[in-house]
PDB file of C-alpha atoms in Angstrom:
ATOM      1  CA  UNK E   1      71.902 126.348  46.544  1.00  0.00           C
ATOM      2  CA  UNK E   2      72.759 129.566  48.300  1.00  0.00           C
ATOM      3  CA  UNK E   3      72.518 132.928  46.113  1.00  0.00           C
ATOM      4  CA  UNK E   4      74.422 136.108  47.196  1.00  0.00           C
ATOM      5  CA  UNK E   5      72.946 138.992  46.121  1.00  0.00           C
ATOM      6  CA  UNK E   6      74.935 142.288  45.648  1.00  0.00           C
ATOM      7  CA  UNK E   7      73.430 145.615  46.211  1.00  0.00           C
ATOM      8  CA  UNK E   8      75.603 147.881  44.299  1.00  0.00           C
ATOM      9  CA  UNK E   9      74.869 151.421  45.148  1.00  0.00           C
ATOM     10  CA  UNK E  10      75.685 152.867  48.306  1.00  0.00           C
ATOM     11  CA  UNK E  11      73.470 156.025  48.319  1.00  0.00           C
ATOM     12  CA  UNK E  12      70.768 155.732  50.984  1.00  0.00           C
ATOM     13  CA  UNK E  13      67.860 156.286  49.165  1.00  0.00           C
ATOM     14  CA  UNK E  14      68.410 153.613  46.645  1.00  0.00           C
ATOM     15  CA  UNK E  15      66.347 152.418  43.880  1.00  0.00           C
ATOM     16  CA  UNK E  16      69.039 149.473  43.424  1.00  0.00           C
ATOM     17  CA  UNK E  17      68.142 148.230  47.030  1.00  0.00           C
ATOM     18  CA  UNK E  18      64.608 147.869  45.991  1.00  0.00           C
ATOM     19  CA  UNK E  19      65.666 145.607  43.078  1.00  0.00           C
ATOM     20  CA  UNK E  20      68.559 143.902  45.374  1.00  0.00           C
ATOM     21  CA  UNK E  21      65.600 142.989  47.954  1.00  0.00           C
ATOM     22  CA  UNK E  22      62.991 141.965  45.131  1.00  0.00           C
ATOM     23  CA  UNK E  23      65.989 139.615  43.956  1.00  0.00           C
ATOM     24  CA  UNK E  24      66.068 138.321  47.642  1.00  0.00           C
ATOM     25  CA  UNK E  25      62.332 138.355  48.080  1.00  0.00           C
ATOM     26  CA  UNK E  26      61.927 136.214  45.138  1.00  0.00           C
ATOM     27  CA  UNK E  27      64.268 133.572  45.280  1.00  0.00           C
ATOM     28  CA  UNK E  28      63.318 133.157  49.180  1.00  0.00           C
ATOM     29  CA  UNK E  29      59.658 132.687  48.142  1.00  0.00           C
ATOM     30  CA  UNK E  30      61.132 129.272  45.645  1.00  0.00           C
ATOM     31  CA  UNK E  31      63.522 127.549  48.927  1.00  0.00           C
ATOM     32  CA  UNK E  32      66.491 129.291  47.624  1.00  0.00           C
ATOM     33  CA  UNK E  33      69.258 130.290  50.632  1.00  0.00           C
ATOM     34  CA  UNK E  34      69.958 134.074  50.383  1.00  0.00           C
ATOM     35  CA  UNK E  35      72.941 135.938  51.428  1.00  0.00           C
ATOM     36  CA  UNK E  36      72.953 139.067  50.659  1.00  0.00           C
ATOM     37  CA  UNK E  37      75.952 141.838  50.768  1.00  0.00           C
ATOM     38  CA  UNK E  38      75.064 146.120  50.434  1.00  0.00           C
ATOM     39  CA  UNK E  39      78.251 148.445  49.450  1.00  0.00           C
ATOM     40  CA  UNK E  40      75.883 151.026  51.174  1.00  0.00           C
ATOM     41  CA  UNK E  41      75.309 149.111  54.575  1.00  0.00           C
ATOM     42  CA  UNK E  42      79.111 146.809  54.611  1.00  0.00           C
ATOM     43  CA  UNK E  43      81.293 149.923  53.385  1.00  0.00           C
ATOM     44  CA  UNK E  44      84.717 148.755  52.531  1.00  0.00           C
ATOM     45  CA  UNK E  45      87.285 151.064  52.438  1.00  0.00           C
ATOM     46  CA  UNK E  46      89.034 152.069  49.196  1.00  0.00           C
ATOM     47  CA  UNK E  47      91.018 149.234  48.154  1.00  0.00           C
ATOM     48  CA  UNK E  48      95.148 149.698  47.709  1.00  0.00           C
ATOM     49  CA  UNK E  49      95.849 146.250  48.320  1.00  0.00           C
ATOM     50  CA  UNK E  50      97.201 146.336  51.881  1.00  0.00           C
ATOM     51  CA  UNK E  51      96.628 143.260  53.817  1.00  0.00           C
ATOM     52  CA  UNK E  52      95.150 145.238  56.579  1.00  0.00           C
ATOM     53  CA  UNK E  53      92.013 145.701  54.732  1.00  0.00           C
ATOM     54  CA  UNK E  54      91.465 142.081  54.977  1.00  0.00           C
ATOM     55  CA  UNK E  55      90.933 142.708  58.422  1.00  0.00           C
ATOM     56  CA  UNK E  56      87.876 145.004  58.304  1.00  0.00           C
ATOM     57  CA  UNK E  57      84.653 143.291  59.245  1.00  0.00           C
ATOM     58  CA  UNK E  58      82.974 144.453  56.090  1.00  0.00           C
ATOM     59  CA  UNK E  59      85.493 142.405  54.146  1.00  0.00           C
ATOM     60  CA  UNK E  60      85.167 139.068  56.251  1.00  0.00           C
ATOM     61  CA  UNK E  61      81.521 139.958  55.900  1.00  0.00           C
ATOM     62  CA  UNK E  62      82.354 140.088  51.909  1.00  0.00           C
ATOM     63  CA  UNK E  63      84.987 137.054  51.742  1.00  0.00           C
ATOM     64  CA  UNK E  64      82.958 134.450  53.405  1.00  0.00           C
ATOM     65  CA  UNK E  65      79.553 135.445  51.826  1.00  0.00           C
ATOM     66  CA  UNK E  66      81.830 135.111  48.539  1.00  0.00           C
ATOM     67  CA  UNK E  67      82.792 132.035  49.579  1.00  0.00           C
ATOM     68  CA  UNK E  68      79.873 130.546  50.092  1.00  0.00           C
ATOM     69  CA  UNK E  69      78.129 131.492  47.334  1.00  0.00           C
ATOM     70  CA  UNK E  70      76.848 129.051  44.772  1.00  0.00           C
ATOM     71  CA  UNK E  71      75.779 131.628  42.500  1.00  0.00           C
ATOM     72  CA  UNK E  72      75.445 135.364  42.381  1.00  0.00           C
ATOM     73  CA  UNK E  73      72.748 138.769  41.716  1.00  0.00           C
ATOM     74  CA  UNK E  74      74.489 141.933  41.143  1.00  0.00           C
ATOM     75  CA  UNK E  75      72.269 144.977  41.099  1.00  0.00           C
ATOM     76  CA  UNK E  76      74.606 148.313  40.163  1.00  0.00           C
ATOM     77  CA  UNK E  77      72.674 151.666  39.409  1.00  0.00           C
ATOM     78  CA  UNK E  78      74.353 153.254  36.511  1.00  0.00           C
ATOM     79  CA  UNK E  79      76.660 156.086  36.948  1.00  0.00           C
ATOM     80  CA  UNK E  80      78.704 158.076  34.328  1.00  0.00           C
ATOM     81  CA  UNK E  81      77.856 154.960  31.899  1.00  0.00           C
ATOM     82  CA  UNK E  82      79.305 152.627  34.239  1.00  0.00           C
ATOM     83  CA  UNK E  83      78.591 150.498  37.403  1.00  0.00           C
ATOM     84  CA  UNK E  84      79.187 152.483  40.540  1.00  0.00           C
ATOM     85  CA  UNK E  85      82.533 153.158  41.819  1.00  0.00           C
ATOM     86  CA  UNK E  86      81.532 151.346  44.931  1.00  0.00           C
ATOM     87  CA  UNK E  87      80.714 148.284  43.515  1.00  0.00           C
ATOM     88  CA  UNK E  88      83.824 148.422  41.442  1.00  0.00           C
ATOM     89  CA  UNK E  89      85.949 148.620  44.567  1.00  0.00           C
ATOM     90  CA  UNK E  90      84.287 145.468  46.253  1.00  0.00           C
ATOM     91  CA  UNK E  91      85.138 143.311  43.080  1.00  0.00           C
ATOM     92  CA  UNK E  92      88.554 144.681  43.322  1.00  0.00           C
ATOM     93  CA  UNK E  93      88.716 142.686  46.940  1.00  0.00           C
ATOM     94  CA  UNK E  94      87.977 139.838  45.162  1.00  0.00           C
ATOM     95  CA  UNK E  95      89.208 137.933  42.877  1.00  0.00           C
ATOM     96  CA  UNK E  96      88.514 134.710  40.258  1.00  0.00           C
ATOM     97  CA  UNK E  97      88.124 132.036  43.030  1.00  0.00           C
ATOM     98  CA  UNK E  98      85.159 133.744  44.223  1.00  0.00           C
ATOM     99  CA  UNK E  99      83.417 133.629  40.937  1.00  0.00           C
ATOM    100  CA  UNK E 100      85.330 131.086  38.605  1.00  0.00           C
ATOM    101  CA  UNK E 101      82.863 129.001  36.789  1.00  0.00           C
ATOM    102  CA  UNK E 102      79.539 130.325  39.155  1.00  0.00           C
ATOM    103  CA  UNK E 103      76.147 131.602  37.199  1.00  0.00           C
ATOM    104  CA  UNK E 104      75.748 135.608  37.841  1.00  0.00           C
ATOM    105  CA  UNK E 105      72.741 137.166  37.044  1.00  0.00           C
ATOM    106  CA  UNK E 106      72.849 140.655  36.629  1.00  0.00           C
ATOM    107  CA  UNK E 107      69.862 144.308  36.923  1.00  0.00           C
ATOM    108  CA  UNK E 108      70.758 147.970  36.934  1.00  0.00           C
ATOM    109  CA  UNK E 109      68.535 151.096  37.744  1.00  0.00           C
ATOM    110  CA  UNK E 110      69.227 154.146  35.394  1.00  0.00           C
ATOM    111  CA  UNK E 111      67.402 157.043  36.210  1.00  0.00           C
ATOM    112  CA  UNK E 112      65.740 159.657  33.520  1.00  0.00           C
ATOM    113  CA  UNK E 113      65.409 156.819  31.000  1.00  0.00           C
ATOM    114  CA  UNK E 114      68.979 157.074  30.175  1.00  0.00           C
ATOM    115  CA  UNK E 115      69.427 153.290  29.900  1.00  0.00           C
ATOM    116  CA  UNK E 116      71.633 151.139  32.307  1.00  0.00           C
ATOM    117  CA  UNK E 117      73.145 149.080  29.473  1.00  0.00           C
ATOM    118  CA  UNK E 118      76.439 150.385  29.906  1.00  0.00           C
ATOM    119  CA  UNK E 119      76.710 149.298  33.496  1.00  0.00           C
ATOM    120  CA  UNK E 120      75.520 145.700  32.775  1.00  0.00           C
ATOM    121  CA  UNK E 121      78.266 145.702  29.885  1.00  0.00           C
ATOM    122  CA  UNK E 122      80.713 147.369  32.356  1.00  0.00           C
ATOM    123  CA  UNK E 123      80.055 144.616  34.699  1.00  0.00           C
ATOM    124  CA  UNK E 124      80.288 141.550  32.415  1.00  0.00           C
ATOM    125  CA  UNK E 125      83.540 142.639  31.443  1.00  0.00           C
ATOM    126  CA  UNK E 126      84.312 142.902  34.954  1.00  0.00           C
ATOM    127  CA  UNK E 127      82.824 139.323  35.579  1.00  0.00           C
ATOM    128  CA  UNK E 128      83.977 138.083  32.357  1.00  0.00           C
ATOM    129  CA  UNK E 129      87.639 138.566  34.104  1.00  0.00           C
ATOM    130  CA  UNK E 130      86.894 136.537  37.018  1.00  0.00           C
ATOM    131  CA  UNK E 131      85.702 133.681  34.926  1.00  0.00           C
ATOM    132  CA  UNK E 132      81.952 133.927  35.537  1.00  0.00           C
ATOM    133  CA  UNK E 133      79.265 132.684  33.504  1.00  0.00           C
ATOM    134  CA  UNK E 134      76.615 135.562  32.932  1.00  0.00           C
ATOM    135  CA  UNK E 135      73.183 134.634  31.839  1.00  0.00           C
ATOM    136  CA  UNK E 136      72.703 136.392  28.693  1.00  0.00           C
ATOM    137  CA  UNK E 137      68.908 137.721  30.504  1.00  0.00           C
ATOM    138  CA  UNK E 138      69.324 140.678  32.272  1.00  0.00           C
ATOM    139  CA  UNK E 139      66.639 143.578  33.684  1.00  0.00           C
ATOM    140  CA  UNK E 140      66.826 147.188  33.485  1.00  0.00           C
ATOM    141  CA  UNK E 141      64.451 149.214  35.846  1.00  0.00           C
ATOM    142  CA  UNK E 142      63.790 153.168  35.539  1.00  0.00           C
ATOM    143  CA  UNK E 143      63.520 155.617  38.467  1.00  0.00           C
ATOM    144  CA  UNK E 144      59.570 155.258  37.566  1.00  0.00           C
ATOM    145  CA  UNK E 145      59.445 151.163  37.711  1.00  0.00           C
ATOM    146  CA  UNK E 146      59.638 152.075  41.651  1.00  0.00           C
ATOM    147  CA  UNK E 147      57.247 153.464  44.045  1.00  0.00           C
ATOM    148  CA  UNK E 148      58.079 156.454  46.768  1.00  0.00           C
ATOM    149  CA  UNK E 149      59.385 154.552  49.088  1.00  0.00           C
ATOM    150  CA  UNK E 150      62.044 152.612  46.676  1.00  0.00           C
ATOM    151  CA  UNK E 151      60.206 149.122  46.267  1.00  0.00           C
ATOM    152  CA  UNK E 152      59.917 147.722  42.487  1.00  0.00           C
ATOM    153  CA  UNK E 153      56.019 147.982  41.522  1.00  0.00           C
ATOM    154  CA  UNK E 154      56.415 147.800  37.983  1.00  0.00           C
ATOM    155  CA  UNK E 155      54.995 144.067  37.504  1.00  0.00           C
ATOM    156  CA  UNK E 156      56.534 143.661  33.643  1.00  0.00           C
ATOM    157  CA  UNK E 157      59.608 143.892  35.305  1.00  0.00           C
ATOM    158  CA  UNK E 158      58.897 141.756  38.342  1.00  0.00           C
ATOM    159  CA  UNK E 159      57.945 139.360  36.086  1.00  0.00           C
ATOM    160  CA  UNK E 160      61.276 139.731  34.106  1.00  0.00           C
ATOM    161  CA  UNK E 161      63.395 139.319  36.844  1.00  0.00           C
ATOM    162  CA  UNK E 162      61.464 136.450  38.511  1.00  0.00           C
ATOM    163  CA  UNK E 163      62.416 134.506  35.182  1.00  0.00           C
ATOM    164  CA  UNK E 164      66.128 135.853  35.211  1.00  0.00           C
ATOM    165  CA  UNK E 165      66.009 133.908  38.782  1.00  0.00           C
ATOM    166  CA  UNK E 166      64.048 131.036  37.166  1.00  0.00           C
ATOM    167  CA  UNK E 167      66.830 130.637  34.278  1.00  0.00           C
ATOM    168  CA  UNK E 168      69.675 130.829  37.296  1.00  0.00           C
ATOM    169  CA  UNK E 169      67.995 127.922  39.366  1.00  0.00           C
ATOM    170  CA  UNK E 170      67.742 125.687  36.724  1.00  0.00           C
ATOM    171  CA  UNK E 171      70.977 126.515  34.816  1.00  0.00           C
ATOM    172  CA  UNK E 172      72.741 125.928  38.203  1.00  0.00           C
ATOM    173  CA  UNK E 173      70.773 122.431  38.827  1.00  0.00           C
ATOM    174  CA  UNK E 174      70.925 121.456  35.106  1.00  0.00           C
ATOM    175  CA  UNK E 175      75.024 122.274  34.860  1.00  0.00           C
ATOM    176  CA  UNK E 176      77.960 121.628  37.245  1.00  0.00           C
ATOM    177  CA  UNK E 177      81.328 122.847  36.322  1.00  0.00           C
TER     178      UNK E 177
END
């Protein structure tokens, strides 16, 4: 089984990271294969649909990670009630093949307690279009669920999304579509 997991945000300092690498961390720690794609570190360029762009390395980098993938972990801070425009524009160099019938789970960071729902409903619609199956668990993690340096200390939550990877390991072994 190999899991990509989607860092959403592309500021530098991000608190999504720290959830995108505690996703990694934990599913490495059970024998799960990781790949693992950041819209801050692979930047694509704003998509207009030009073949060209399918020549970028961040894109091959995106397409065959895509590919790959058995299952998925999007992380997306939350921005204007929303997912990040960045993360928007990598599903928008995708499409339904990538995702069509494959178990996503999904986190967000809000900061200031403001929520995060609204980007994990923003992105099941999103998913919901390319035919993925969502687990109905999700996590959201506040600004203070992370230490200084942008790693997720709040245990609660650790906990929570060690079982969000628990129910996508087995939901993935239990079902094939």
């Amino acid at each position: 089984m190999n899991v990509l997991v989607i860092n959403g945000s592309p500021r530098e300092l991000s608190k999504t990271r720290g959830l995108a690498y505690i996703v990694k961390e934990l599913l490495t720690q059970k024998g799960i294969e990781v790949s693992y794609f950041d819209v801050g570190e692979d930047m694509l360029p704003l998509f207009n649909g030009n073949v060209e762009q399918k020549f970028t390395e961040a894109y091959k980098k995106l397409d065959t990670l895509a590919k790959e993938a058995d299952a998925f972990f999007i992380c997306t801070p939350e921005y204007h009630s929303a997912m990040s425009g960045a993360l928007k524009n990598t599903f928008d160099f995708l499409d339904s093949t990538y995702f069509s019938g494959k178990f996503v789970g999904i986190g967000a960071v809000a900061g200031g307690g403001k929520g995060g729902i609204n980007a994990l409903n923003n992105l099941r619609t999103v998913l919901r279009a390319f035919y993925a199956i969502v687990l109905p668990n999700q996590i959201v993690c506040d600004d203070a669920d992370f230490s200084t340096t942008g790693h997720l200390v709040n245990k609660e939550n650790i906990k929570r999304v060690n079982s969000i990877i628990e129910h996508l390991i087995v939901t993935k072994k239990n079902i094939s579509i």
